[in-house]
CSV table of C-alpha atoms and ligand atoms in Angstrom, one decimal:
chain,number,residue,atom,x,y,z
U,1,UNK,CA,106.9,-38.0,-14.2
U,2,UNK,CA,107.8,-34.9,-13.0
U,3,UNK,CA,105.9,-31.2,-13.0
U,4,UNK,CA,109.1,-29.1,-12.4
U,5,UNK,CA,108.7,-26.4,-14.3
U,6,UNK,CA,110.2,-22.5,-14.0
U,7,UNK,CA,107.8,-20.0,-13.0
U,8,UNK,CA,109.2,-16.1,-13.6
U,9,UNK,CA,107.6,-13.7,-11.3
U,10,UNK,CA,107.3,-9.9,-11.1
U,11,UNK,CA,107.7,-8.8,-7.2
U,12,UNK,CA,107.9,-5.7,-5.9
U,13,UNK,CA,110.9,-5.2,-3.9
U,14,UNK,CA,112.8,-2.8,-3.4
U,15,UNK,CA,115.5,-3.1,-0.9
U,16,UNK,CA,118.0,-5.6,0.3
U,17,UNK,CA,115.8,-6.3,3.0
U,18,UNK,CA,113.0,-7.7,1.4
U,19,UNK,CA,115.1,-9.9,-0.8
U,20,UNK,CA,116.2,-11.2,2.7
U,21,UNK,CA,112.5,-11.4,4.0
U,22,UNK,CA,111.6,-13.2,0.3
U,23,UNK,CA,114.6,-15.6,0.8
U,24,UNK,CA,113.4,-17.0,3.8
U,25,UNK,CA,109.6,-17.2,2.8
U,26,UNK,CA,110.6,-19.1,0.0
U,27,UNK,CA,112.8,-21.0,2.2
U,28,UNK,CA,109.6,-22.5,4.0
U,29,UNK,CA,108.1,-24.4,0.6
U,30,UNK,CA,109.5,-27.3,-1.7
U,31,UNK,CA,111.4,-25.2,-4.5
U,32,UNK,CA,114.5,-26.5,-6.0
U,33,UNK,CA,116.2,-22.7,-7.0
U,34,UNK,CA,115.4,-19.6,-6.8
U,35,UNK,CA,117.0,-16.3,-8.2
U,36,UNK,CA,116.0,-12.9,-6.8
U,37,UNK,CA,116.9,-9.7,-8.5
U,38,UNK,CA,115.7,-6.9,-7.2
U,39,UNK,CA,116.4,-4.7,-10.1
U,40,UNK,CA,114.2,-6.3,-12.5
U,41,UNK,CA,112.1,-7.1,-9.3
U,42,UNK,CA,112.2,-10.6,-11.0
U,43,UNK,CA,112.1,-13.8,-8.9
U,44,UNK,CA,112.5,-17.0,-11.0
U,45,UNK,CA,111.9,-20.1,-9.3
U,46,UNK,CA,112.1,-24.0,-10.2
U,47,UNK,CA,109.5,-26.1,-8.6
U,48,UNK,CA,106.7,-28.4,-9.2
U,49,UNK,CA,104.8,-26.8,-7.2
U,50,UNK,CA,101.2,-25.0,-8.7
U,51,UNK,CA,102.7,-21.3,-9.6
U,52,UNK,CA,99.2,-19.9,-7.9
U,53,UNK,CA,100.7,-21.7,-4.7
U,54,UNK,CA,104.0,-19.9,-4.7
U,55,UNK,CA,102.5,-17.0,-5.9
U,56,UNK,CA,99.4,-17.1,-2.7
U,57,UNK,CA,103.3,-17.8,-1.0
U,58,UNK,CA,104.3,-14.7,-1.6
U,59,UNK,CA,101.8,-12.5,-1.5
U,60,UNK,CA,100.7,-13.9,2.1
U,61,UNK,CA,104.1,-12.3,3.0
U,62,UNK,CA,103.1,-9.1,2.2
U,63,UNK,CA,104.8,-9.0,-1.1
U,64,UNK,CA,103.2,-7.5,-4.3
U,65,UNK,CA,103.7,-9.7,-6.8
U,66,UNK,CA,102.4,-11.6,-10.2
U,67,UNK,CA,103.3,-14.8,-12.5
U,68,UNK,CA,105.4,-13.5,-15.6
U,69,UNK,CA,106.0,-16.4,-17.2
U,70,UNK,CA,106.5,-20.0,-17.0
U,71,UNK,CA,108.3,-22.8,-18.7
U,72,UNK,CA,109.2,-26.0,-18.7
U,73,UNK,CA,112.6,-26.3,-16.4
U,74,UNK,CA,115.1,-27.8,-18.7
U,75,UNK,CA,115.7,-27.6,-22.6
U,76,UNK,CA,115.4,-24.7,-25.0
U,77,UNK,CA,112.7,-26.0,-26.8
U,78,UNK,CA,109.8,-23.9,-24.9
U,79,UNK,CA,106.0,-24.2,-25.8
U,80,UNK,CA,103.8,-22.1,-24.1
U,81,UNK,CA,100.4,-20.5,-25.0
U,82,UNK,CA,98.5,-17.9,-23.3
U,83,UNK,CA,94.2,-17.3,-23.3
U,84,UNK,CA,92.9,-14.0,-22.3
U,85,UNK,CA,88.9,-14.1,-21.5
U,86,UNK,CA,86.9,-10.6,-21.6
U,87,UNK,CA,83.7,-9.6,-21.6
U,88,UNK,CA,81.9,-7.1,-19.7
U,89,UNK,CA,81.2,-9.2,-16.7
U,90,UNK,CA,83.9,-12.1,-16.8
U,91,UNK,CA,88.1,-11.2,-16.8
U,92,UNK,CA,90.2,-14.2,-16.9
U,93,UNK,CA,94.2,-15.7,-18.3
U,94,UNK,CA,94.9,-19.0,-18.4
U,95,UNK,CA,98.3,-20.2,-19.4
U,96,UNK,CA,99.5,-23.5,-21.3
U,97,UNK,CA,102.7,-25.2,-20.7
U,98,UNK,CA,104.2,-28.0,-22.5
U,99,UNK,CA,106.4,-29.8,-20.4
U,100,UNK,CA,108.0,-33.3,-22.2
U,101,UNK,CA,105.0,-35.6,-20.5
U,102,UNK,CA,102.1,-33.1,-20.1
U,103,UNK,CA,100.9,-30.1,-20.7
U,104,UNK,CA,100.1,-27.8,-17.2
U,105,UNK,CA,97.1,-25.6,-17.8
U,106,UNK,CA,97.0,-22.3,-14.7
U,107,UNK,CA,94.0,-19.8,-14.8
U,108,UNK,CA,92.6,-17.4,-12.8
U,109,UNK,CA,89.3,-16.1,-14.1
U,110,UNK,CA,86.5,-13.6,-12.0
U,111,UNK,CA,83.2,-12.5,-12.4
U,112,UNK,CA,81.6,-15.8,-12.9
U,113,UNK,CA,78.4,-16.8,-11.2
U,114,UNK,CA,79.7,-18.6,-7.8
U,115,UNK,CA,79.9,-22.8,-8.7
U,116,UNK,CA,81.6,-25.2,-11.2
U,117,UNK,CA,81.0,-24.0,-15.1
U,118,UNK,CA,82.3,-26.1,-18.0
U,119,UNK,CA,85.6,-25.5,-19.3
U,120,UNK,CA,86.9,-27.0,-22.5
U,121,UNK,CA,88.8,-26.0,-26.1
U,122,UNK,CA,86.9,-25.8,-29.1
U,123,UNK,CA,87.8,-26.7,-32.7
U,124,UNK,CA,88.2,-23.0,-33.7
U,125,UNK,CA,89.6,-18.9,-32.6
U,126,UNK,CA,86.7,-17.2,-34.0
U,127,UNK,CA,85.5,-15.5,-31.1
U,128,UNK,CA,82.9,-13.2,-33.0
U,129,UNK,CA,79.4,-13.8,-32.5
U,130,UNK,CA,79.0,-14.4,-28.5
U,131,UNK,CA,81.1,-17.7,-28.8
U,132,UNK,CA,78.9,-19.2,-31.0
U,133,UNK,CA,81.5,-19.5,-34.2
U,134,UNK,CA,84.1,-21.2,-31.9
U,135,UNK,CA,82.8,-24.8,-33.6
U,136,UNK,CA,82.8,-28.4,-31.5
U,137,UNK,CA,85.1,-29.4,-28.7
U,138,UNK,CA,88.4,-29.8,-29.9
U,139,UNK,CA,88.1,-33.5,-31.1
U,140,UNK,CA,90.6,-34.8,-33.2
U,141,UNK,CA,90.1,-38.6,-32.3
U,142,UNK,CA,86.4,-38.3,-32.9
U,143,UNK,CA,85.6,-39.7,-29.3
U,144,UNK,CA,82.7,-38.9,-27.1
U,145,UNK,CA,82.4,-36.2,-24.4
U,146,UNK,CA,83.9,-36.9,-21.5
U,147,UNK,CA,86.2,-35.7,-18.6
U,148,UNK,CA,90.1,-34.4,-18.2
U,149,UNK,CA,90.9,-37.9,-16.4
U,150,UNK,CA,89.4,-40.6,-19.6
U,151,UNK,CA,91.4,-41.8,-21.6
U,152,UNK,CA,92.1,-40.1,-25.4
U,153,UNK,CA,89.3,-43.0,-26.5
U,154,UNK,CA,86.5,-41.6,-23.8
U,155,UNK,CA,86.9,-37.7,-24.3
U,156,UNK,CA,87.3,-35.2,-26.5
U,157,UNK,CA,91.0,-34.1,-26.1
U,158,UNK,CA,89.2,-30.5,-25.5
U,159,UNK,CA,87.2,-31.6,-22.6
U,160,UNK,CA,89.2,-29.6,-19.7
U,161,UNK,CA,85.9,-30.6,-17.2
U,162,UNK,CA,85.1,-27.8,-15.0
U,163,UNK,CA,86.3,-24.7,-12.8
U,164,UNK,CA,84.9,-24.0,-9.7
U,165,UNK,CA,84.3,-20.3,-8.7
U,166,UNK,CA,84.0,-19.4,-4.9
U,167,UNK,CA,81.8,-17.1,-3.2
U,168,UNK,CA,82.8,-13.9,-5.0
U,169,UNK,CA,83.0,-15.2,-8.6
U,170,UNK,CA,86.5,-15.9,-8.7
U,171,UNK,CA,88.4,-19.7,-9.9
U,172,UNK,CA,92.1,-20.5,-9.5
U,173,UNK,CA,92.7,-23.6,-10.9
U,174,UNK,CA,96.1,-25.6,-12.0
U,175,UNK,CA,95.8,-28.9,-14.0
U,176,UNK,CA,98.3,-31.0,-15.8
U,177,UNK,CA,96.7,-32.9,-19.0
U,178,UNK,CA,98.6,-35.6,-20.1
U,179,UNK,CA,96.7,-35.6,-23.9
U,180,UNK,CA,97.0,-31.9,-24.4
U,181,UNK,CA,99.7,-30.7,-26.7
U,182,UNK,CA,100.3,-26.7,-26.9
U,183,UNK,CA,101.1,-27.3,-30.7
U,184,UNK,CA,97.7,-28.6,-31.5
U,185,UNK,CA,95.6,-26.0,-29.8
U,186,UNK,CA,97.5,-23.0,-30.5
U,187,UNK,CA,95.0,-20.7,-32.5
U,188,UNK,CA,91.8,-22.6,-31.2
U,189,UNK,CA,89.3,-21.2,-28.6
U,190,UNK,CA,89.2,-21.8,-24.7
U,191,UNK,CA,85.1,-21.7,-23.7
U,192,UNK,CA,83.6,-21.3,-20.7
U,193,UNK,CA,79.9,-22.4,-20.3
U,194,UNK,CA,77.1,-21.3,-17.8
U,195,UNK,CA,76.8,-24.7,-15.7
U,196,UNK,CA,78.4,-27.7,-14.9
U,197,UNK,CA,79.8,-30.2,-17.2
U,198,UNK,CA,79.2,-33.5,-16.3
U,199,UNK,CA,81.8,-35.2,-18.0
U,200,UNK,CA,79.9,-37.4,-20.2
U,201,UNK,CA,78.5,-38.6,-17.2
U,202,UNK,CA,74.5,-37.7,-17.2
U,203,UNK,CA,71.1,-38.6,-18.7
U,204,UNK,CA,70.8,-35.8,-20.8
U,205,UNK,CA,71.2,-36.4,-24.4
U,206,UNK,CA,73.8,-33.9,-24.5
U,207,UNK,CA,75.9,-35.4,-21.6
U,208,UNK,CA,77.7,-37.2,-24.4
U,209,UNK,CA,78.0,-34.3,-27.0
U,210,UNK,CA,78.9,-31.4,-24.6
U,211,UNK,CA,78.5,-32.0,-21.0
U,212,UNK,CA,75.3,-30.3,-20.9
U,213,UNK,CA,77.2,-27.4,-19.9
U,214,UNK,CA,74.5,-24.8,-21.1
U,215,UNK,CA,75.7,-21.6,-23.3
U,216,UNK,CA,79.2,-20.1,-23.8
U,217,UNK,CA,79.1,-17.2,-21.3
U,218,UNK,CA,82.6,-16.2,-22.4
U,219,UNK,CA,85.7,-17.7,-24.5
U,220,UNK,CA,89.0,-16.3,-25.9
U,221,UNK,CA,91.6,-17.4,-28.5
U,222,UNK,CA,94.8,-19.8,-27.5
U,223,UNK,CA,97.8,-17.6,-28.6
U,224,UNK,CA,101.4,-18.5,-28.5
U,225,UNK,CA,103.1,-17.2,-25.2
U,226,UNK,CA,106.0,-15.4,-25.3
U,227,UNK,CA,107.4,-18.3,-23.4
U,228,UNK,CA,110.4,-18.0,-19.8
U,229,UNK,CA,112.3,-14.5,-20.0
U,230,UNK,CA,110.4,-12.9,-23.0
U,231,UNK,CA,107.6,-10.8,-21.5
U,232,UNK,CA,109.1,-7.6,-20.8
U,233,UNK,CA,105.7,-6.1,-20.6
U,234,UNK,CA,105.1,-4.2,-17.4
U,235,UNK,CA,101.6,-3.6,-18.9
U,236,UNK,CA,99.1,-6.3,-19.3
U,237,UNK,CA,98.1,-6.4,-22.8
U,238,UNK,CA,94.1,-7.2,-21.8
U,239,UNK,CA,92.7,-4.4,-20.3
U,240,UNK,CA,95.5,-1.8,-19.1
U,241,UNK,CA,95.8,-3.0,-15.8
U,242,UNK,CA,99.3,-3.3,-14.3
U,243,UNK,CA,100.5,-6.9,-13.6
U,244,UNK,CA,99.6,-6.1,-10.2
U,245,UNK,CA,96.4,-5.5,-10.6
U,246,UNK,CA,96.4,-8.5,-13.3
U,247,UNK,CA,97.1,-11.0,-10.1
O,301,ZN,ZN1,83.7,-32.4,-25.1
């Protein structure tokens, strides 16, 4: 199976040069085509590559720049969703992509406490009421908890498993699910939890019901994405910050 994919990017460039100077850095990792324009300062690149990897890429060449968009790589039938998070304290977008074998899930989220935190989909968008109306995991097969890797039988198909922050609160994470379908979770909730899930794999009584994850310490609602091409947005619709600032 393959995890090609387009990813649209907003980069800041402004003369011939730097298209040059982009050209060669993407010249140095596995993309299959790129397009540069510097009017829209748009790059568009095909690659199965994680788009945080092209995008760390880029920016280690000096270039300001952020992920815009991202598709699947062929047909017109594009399903994408998009989850903002935030709270006081925790800022974070994760993306969905349906590709025709899996679905790729990229987030970026900061100001969590440094260490792995649960992350899964639950049953419901109500995001009122600290989390806490946002239902189950997402379990349409009526399975146990369990882990991203068990099969549909062995996991809720909500359990996303964890995210690891680093030292200063911040997670990057890409992951390809191959049970996940952006159709089915459009209009549910994405929840993050205050420890570790452990996969269905502990000795709490919980282990098997949630992970033992502990309490939601923030979640958002899974809303179509304005798929490849569509977000014209200069603006990032969260907070005001500029899709620089966003990345
Ligand atoms: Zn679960």
């Amino acid at each position: 199976m393959t995890l090609e994919k387009n990813v649209e990017f907003a980069v800041n460039i402004k003369c011939q040069k730097q298209v040059d100077a982009l050209k060669k850095t993407l010249s140095e990792i596995k993309i299959e085509d790129a397009s540069i324009s510097k009017e829209n300062k748009s790059l568009v690149v095909k690659s199965s590559l994680p788009s945080s990897q092209i995008l760390a890429k880029i920016k280690g060449a000096g270039f300001e720049a952020a992920i815009k968009g991202v598709g699947p790589a062929t047909g017109e039938n594009i399903s994408a969703a998009v989850c903002v998070l935030n709270n006081e304290r925790i800022k974070g977008i994760i993306r969905f992509v349906q590709t025709s074998s899996e679905c790729i899930i990229e987030g970026t989220i900061e100001g969590l406490s440094p260490g792995k935190h649960g992350i899964n989909i639950h049953e419901h968008g109500d995001i009122s009421n600290s989390c806490q109306n946002t239902g189950q995991h997402y379990n349409p097969f009526n399975a146990p908890h369990g882990g991203p890797m068990d099969p549909p039988n062995e996991r809720h198909v909500g359990d996303l498993g964890n995210v690891e922050a680093d030292n200063h609160g911040r997670a990057v994470f890409v992951v390809e699910d191959g049970i996940i379908s952006v159709e089915d979770i459009i209009g549910r909730a994405v929840v993050i939890h205050a420890q570790e899930d452990d996969l269905g794999q502990g000795n709490n009584h919980l282990s098997k019901k949630t992970g033992n994850a502990g309490e939601a310490i923030v979640c958002g609602i899974i809303a179509r994405s304005s798929g490849l091409f569509q977000n014209k947005k200069q603006i990032c619709a969260c907070d005001g910050t500029t899709l620089w600032e966003e990345s």
